[in-house]
Amino acid sequence: MMLVAAMTAVPVVAQTETPAQKENFGDRFVRLGKQAVKEMEKAANNLGDAIGFEDRVNAKTADSVKVDGAWYMPLYTVNLYKGGDLDIYRDACRKAFVAKYPGVKVESVVVPQQDWLSDTYKKNNKVTGYVQTLYCYVLAKDGDDGYVNARFMFQRQKEVGKQYQHVANCWPLWERTDVIPMATFEQLKTK
């Protein structure tokens, strides 16, 4: 009798559940791959923290400074770029920054590199052109609460034998913003 009751209960349960959507092999492979990469990065970061490594090779934190367990961009206040077009870059960044944060007091707008950073790009393992990058940082005080630090990127590229052209979505590209509490700012100034 118990066997008959169990056999009749199984079809009832199966009819009340909603069928799960089937995931194709490609989607599942991509999802599992992303999950594995995140887990490996998390494990590596935990291991690095445990043995005292502070410098990680990670696009989000590669040039960052760790203060109280959080990553912040360094504070740049000196212009090293001496090109005659410096004001063009600084003005573009200041304008975008003030449009987004009108209530802050801009303290510095600097390009902390001496020249454009250059790299090549390839097609079929052959160099076909060049790309150059310039970074600009805006630091502003947000009343008595803290600071806002933003990084902008300018990029230009050219094919071999031609002139440099601005990369449209990177002229400038607002890359990152750090909101820095006052206590953290004081510690960050010393790093």
PDB file of C-alpha atoms in Angstrom:
ATOM      1  CA  MET A   1       0.000   0.000   0.000  1.00  0.00           C
ATOM      2  CA  MET A   2       2.892   2.346   0.755  1.00  0.00           C
ATOM      3  CA  LEU A   3       4.416   1.503  -2.593  1.00  0.00           C
ATOM      4  CA  VAL A   4       1.204   2.469  -4.406  1.00  0.00           C
ATOM      5  CA  ALA A   5       0.991   5.732  -2.433  1.00  0.00           C
ATOM      6  CA  ALA A   6       4.597   6.611  -3.321  1.00  0.00           C
ATOM      7  CA  MET A   7       4.033   5.853  -6.999  1.00  0.00           C
ATOM      8  CA  THR A   8       0.981   8.089  -7.161  1.00  0.00           C
ATOM      9  CA  ALA A   9       2.704  10.945  -5.305  1.00  0.00           C
ATOM     10  CA  VAL A  10       5.648  11.150  -7.703  1.00  0.00           C
ATOM     11  CA  PRO A  11       3.604  12.147 -10.785  1.00  0.00           C
ATOM     12  CA  VAL A  12       1.756  14.798  -8.752  1.00  0.00           C
ATOM     13  CA  VAL A  13       5.038  16.418  -7.651  1.00  0.00           C
ATOM     14  CA  ALA A  14       6.392  16.346 -11.180  1.00  0.00           C
ATOM     15  CA  GLN A  15       3.293  18.067 -12.506  1.00  0.00           C
ATOM     16  CA  THR A  16       3.451  20.942 -10.017  1.00  0.00           C
ATOM     17  CA  GLU A  17       7.103  21.889 -10.605  1.00  0.00           C
ATOM     18  CA  THR A  18       7.907  24.300 -13.404  1.00  0.00           C
ATOM     19  CA  PRO A  19      10.225  22.836 -15.980  1.00  0.00           C
ATOM     20  CA  ALA A  20      13.768  24.205 -15.757  1.00  0.00           C
ATOM     21  CA  GLN A  21      15.035  26.027 -18.803  1.00  0.00           C
ATOM     22  CA  LYS A  22      17.693  23.999 -20.512  1.00  0.00           C
ATOM     23  CA  GLU A  23      21.064  25.645 -20.944  1.00  0.00           C
ATOM     24  CA  ASN A  24      22.914  24.833 -24.140  1.00  0.00           C
ATOM     25  CA  PHE A  25      26.479  23.560 -23.989  1.00  0.00           C
ATOM     26  CA  GLY A  26      28.079  26.848 -25.122  1.00  0.00           C
ATOM     27  CA  ASP A  27      26.250  28.977 -22.567  1.00  0.00           C
ATOM     28  CA  ARG A  28      27.015  26.519 -19.792  1.00  0.00           C
ATOM     29  CA  PHE A  29      30.695  26.361 -20.799  1.00  0.00           C
ATOM     30  CA  VAL A  30      30.986  30.175 -20.747  1.00  0.00           C
ATOM     31  CA  ARG A  31      29.148  30.468 -17.402  1.00  0.00           C
ATOM     32  CA  LEU A  32      31.281  27.792 -15.755  1.00  0.00           C
ATOM     33  CA  GLY A  33      34.468  29.301 -17.195  1.00  0.00           C
ATOM     34  CA  LYS A  34      33.641  32.753 -15.803  1.00  0.00           C
ATOM     35  CA  GLN A  35      32.757  31.234 -12.453  1.00  0.00           C
ATOM     36  CA  ALA A  36      36.053  29.303 -12.364  1.00  0.00           C
ATOM     37  CA  VAL A  37      38.077  32.431 -13.177  1.00  0.00           C
ATOM     38  CA  LYS A  38      36.338  34.402 -10.404  1.00  0.00           C
ATOM     39  CA  GLU A  39      36.933  31.604  -7.905  1.00  0.00           C
ATOM     40  CA  MET A  40      40.617  31.289  -8.868  1.00  0.00           C
ATOM     41  CA  GLU A  41      41.130  35.054  -8.627  1.00  0.00           C
ATOM     42  CA  LYS A  42      39.421  35.106  -5.221  1.00  0.00           C
ATOM     43  CA  ALA A  43      41.561  32.203  -3.984  1.00  0.00           C
ATOM     44  CA  ALA A  44      44.750  33.847  -5.284  1.00  0.00           C
ATOM     45  CA  ASN A  45      43.848  37.158  -3.636  1.00  0.00           C
ATOM     46  CA  ASN A  46      43.102  35.407  -0.335  1.00  0.00           C
ATOM     47  CA  LEU A  47      46.411  33.569  -0.533  1.00  0.00           C
ATOM     48  CA  GLY A  48      48.216  36.811  -1.348  1.00  0.00           C
ATOM     49  CA  ASP A  49      46.587  38.548   1.622  1.00  0.00           C
ATOM     50  CA  ALA A  50      47.519  35.640   3.897  1.00  0.00           C
ATOM     51  CA  ILE A  51      51.213  35.731   2.977  1.00  0.00           C
ATOM     52  CA  GLY A  52      51.457  39.523   2.767  1.00  0.00           C
ATOM     53  CA  PHE A  53      51.452  40.377  -0.940  1.00  0.00           C
ATOM     54  CA  GLU A  54      50.039  43.855  -1.384  1.00  0.00           C
ATOM     55  CA  ASP A  55      50.667  44.292  -5.098  1.00  0.00           C
ATOM     56  CA  ARG A  56      48.306  42.330  -7.287  1.00  0.00           C
ATOM     57  CA  VAL A  57      48.255  42.187 -11.031  1.00  0.00           C
ATOM     58  CA  ASN A  58      44.642  43.062 -11.569  1.00  0.00           C
ATOM     59  CA  ALA A  59      43.297  45.662 -13.981  1.00  0.00           C
ATOM     60  CA  LYS A  60      41.139  47.198 -11.263  1.00  0.00           C
ATOM     61  CA  THR A  61      43.901  47.478  -8.672  1.00  0.00           C
ATOM     62  CA  ALA A  62      47.173  47.416 -10.657  1.00  0.00           C
ATOM     63  CA  ASP A  63      48.123  51.015  -9.857  1.00  0.00           C
ATOM     64  CA  SER A  64      46.097  51.301  -6.661  1.00  0.00           C
ATOM     65  CA  VAL A  65      47.012  51.731  -3.013  1.00  0.00           C
ATOM     66  CA  LYS A  66      45.366  49.700  -0.258  1.00  0.00           C
ATOM     67  CA  VAL A  67      44.098  51.663   2.751  1.00  0.00           C
ATOM     68  CA  ASP A  68      41.978  50.025   5.454  1.00  0.00           C
ATOM     69  CA  GLY A  69      41.195  47.058   3.207  1.00  0.00           C
ATOM     70  CA  ALA A  70      39.982  49.147   0.237  1.00  0.00           C
ATOM     71  CA  TRP A  71      41.822  50.013  -2.978  1.00  0.00           C
ATOM     72  CA  TYR A  72      42.253  53.659  -4.016  1.00  0.00           C
ATOM     73  CA  MET A  73      44.038  55.388  -6.867  1.00  0.00           C
ATOM     74  CA  PRO A  74      47.191  57.260  -5.901  1.00  0.00           C
ATOM     75  CA  LEU A  75      46.829  60.999  -5.363  1.00  0.00           C
ATOM     76  CA  TYR A  76      48.537  62.942  -8.134  1.00  0.00           C
ATOM     77  CA  THR A  77      49.007  66.692  -7.778  1.00  0.00           C
ATOM     78  CA  VAL A  78      52.016  67.453 -10.014  1.00  0.00           C
ATOM     79  CA  ASN A  79      51.929  67.829 -13.801  1.00  0.00           C
ATOM     80  CA  LEU A  80      54.808  66.005 -15.449  1.00  0.00           C
ATOM     81  CA  TYR A  81      53.485  66.379 -18.998  1.00  0.00           C
ATOM     82  CA  LYS A  82      55.071  69.394 -20.677  1.00  0.00           C
ATOM     83  CA  GLY A  83      53.310  69.252 -24.056  1.00  0.00           C
ATOM     84  CA  GLY A  84      51.835  72.453 -25.426  1.00  0.00           C
ATOM     85  CA  ASP A  85      48.422  70.767 -25.560  1.00  0.00           C
ATOM     86  CA  LEU A  86      48.267  70.141 -21.778  1.00  0.00           C
ATOM     87  CA  ASP A  87      45.481  72.684 -21.201  1.00  0.00           C
ATOM     88  CA  ILE A  88      43.257  70.962 -23.783  1.00  0.00           C
ATOM     89  CA  TYR A  89      43.337  67.717 -21.781  1.00  0.00           C
ATOM     90  CA  ARG A  90      43.009  69.363 -18.398  1.00  0.00           C
ATOM     91  CA  ASP A  91      40.092  71.562 -19.515  1.00  0.00           C
ATOM     92  CA  ALA A  92      38.195  68.618 -21.014  1.00  0.00           C
ATOM     93  CA  CYS A  93      38.555  66.621 -17.786  1.00  0.00           C
ATOM     94  CA  ARG A  94      37.651  69.550 -15.539  1.00  0.00           C
ATOM     95  CA  LYS A  95      34.541  70.279 -17.625  1.00  0.00           C
ATOM     96  CA  ALA A  96      33.293  66.673 -17.482  1.00  0.00           C
ATOM     97  CA  PHE A  97      34.059  66.403 -13.759  1.00  0.00           C
ATOM     98  CA  VAL A  98      32.336  69.645 -12.757  1.00  0.00           C
ATOM     99  CA  ALA A  99      29.287  68.709 -14.858  1.00  0.00           C
ATOM    100  CA  LYS A 100      28.890  65.534 -12.794  1.00  0.00           C
ATOM    101  CA  TYR A 101      29.958  66.950  -9.406  1.00  0.00           C
ATOM    102  CA  PRO A 102      29.025  70.661  -9.391  1.00  0.00           C
ATOM    103  CA  GLY A 103      29.161  70.960  -5.579  1.00  0.00           C
ATOM    104  CA  VAL A 104      32.827  70.074  -5.120  1.00  0.00           C
ATOM    105  CA  LYS A 105      35.913  72.292  -5.099  1.00  0.00           C
ATOM    106  CA  VAL A 106      38.448  71.134  -7.694  1.00  0.00           C
ATOM    107  CA  GLU A 107      41.917  71.192  -6.152  1.00  0.00           C
ATOM    108  CA  SER A 108      44.027  69.776  -8.978  1.00  0.00           C
ATOM    109  CA  VAL A 109      43.787  68.563 -12.572  1.00  0.00           C
ATOM    110  CA  VAL A 110      47.056  66.917 -13.570  1.00  0.00           C
ATOM    111  CA  VAL A 111      48.685  64.676 -16.151  1.00  0.00           C
ATOM    112  CA  PRO A 112      51.262  62.762 -14.070  1.00  0.00           C
ATOM    113  CA  GLN A 113      53.255  61.328 -16.973  1.00  0.00           C
ATOM    114  CA  GLN A 114      55.974  62.943 -19.048  1.00  0.00           C
ATOM    115  CA  ASP A 115      54.728  61.744 -22.416  1.00  0.00           C
ATOM    116  CA  TRP A 116      52.098  59.569 -24.080  1.00  0.00           C
ATOM    117  CA  LEU A 117      52.336  55.850 -23.265  1.00  0.00           C
ATOM    118  CA  SER A 118      52.855  54.015 -26.555  1.00  0.00           C
ATOM    119  CA  ASP A 119      51.965  50.492 -27.615  1.00  0.00           C
ATOM    120  CA  THR A 120      51.482  48.607 -30.863  1.00  0.00           C
ATOM    121  CA  TYR A 121      48.480  46.761 -32.159  1.00  0.00           C
ATOM    122  CA  LYS A 122      48.696  43.732 -34.356  1.00  0.00           C
ATOM    123  CA  LYS A 123      46.675  41.920 -36.969  1.00  0.00           C
ATOM    124  CA  ASN A 124      47.631  38.337 -37.838  1.00  0.00           C
ATOM    125  CA  ASN A 125      50.719  38.690 -35.594  1.00  0.00           C
ATOM    126  CA  LYS A 126      52.026  41.669 -37.605  1.00  0.00           C
ATOM    127  CA  VAL A 127      52.243  45.239 -36.313  1.00  0.00           C
ATOM    128  CA  THR A 128      49.705  47.309 -38.217  1.00  0.00           C
ATOM    129  CA  GLY A 129      49.586  50.422 -36.072  1.00  0.00           C
ATOM    130  CA  TYR A 130      50.206  52.250 -32.846  1.00  0.00           C
ATOM    131  CA  VAL A 131      48.087  53.387 -29.947  1.00  0.00           C
ATOM    132  CA  GLN A 132      49.020  56.048 -27.399  1.00  0.00           C
ATOM    133  CA  THR A 133      47.417  56.740 -24.024  1.00  0.00           C
ATOM    134  CA  LEU A 134      47.469  59.754 -21.728  1.00  0.00           C
ATOM    135  CA  TYR A 135      45.916  59.827 -18.230  1.00  0.00           C
ATOM    136  CA  CYS A 136      44.536  62.848 -16.424  1.00  0.00           C
ATOM    137  CA  TYR A 137      43.489  62.927 -12.752  1.00  0.00           C
ATOM    138  CA  VAL A 138      41.033  65.317 -11.107  1.00  0.00           C
ATOM    139  CA  LEU A 139      41.084  65.703  -7.326  1.00  0.00           C
ATOM    140  CA  ALA A 140      38.327  67.683  -5.611  1.00  0.00           C
ATOM    141  CA  LYS A 141      37.240  68.348  -2.032  1.00  0.00           C
ATOM    142  CA  ASP A 142      33.659  67.466  -1.132  1.00  0.00           C
ATOM    143  CA  GLY A 143      32.997  69.872   1.731  1.00  0.00           C
ATOM    144  CA  ASP A 144      34.274  68.584   5.068  1.00  0.00           C
ATOM    145  CA  ASP A 145      33.300  64.989   4.293  1.00  0.00           C
ATOM    146  CA  GLY A 146      36.092  63.885   1.984  1.00  0.00           C
ATOM    147  CA  TYR A 147      37.469  63.972  -1.524  1.00  0.00           C
ATOM    148  CA  VAL A 148      36.617  62.750  -4.996  1.00  0.00           C
ATOM    149  CA  ASN A 149      39.451  61.464  -7.190  1.00  0.00           C
ATOM    150  CA  ALA A 150      38.747  60.700 -10.869  1.00  0.00           C
ATOM    151  CA  ARG A 151      40.873  59.280 -13.680  1.00  0.00           C
ATOM    152  CA  PHE A 152      40.310  60.123 -17.337  1.00  0.00           C
ATOM    153  CA  MET A 153      42.005  58.547 -20.330  1.00  0.00           C
ATOM    154  CA  PHE A 154      42.797  60.042 -23.708  1.00  0.00           C
ATOM    155  CA  GLN A 155      43.726  57.675 -26.498  1.00  0.00           C
ATOM    156  CA  ARG A 156      44.852  58.139 -30.059  1.00  0.00           C
ATOM    157  CA  GLN A 157      45.847  55.624 -32.683  1.00  0.00           C
ATOM    158  CA  LYS A 158      47.298  55.440 -36.143  1.00  0.00           C
ATOM    159  CA  GLU A 159      47.969  52.892 -38.810  1.00  0.00           C
ATOM    160  CA  VAL A 160      51.561  52.547 -39.939  1.00  0.00           C
ATOM    161  CA  GLY A 161      52.561  55.512 -42.102  1.00  0.00           C
ATOM    162  CA  LYS A 162      49.486  57.630 -41.255  1.00  0.00           C
ATOM    163  CA  GLN A 163      48.677  60.402 -38.762  1.00  0.00           C
ATOM    164  CA  TYR A 164      47.317  59.870 -35.253  1.00  0.00           C
ATOM    165  CA  GLN A 165      43.542  60.108 -34.870  1.00  0.00           C
ATOM    166  CA  HIS A 166      41.587  60.477 -31.631  1.00  0.00           C
ATOM    167  CA  VAL A 167      39.793  57.359 -30.451  1.00  0.00           C
ATOM    168  CA  ALA A 168      36.261  58.785 -30.255  1.00  0.00           C
ATOM    169  CA  ASN A 169      35.026  57.051 -27.091  1.00  0.00           C
ATOM    170  CA  CYS A 170      38.368  57.716 -25.344  1.00  0.00           C
ATOM    171  CA  TRP A 171      38.590  61.487 -25.766  1.00  0.00           C
ATOM    172  CA  PRO A 172      38.314  61.608 -22.797  1.00  0.00           C
ATOM    173  CA  LEU A 173      37.021  58.389 -21.287  1.00  0.00           C
ATOM    174  CA  TRP A 174      36.057  58.682 -17.614  1.00  0.00           C
ATOM    175  CA  GLU A 175      37.673  55.500 -16.326  1.00  0.00           C
ATOM    176  CA  ARG A 176      37.337  55.516 -12.571  1.00  0.00           C
ATOM    177  CA  THR A 177      36.133  57.520  -9.582  1.00  0.00           C
ATOM    178  CA  ASP A 178      37.159  57.076  -5.946  1.00  0.00           C
ATOM    179  CA  VAL A 179      35.169  58.708  -3.155  1.00  0.00           C
ATOM    180  CA  ILE A 180      37.642  59.090  -0.300  1.00  0.00           C
ATOM    181  CA  PRO A 181      36.528  59.725   3.306  1.00  0.00           C
ATOM    182  CA  MET A 182      38.567  62.372   5.149  1.00  0.00           C
ATOM    183  CA  ALA A 183      40.370  59.890   7.461  1.00  0.00           C
ATOM    184  CA  THR A 184      41.312  57.700   4.506  1.00  0.00           C
ATOM    185  CA  PHE A 185      42.496  60.744   2.543  1.00  0.00           C
ATOM    186  CA  GLU A 186      44.956  61.639   5.305  1.00  0.00           C
ATOM    187  CA  GLN A 187      46.404  58.098   5.196  1.00  0.00           C
ATOM    188  CA  LEU A 188      46.437  58.057   1.393  1.00  0.00           C
ATOM    189  CA  LYS A 189      48.488  61.280   1.297  1.00  0.00           C
ATOM    190  CA  THR A 190      51.350  59.491   3.012  1.00  0.00           C
ATOM    191  CA  LYS A 191      51.475  56.532   0.598  1.00  0.00           C
TER     192      LYS A 191
END
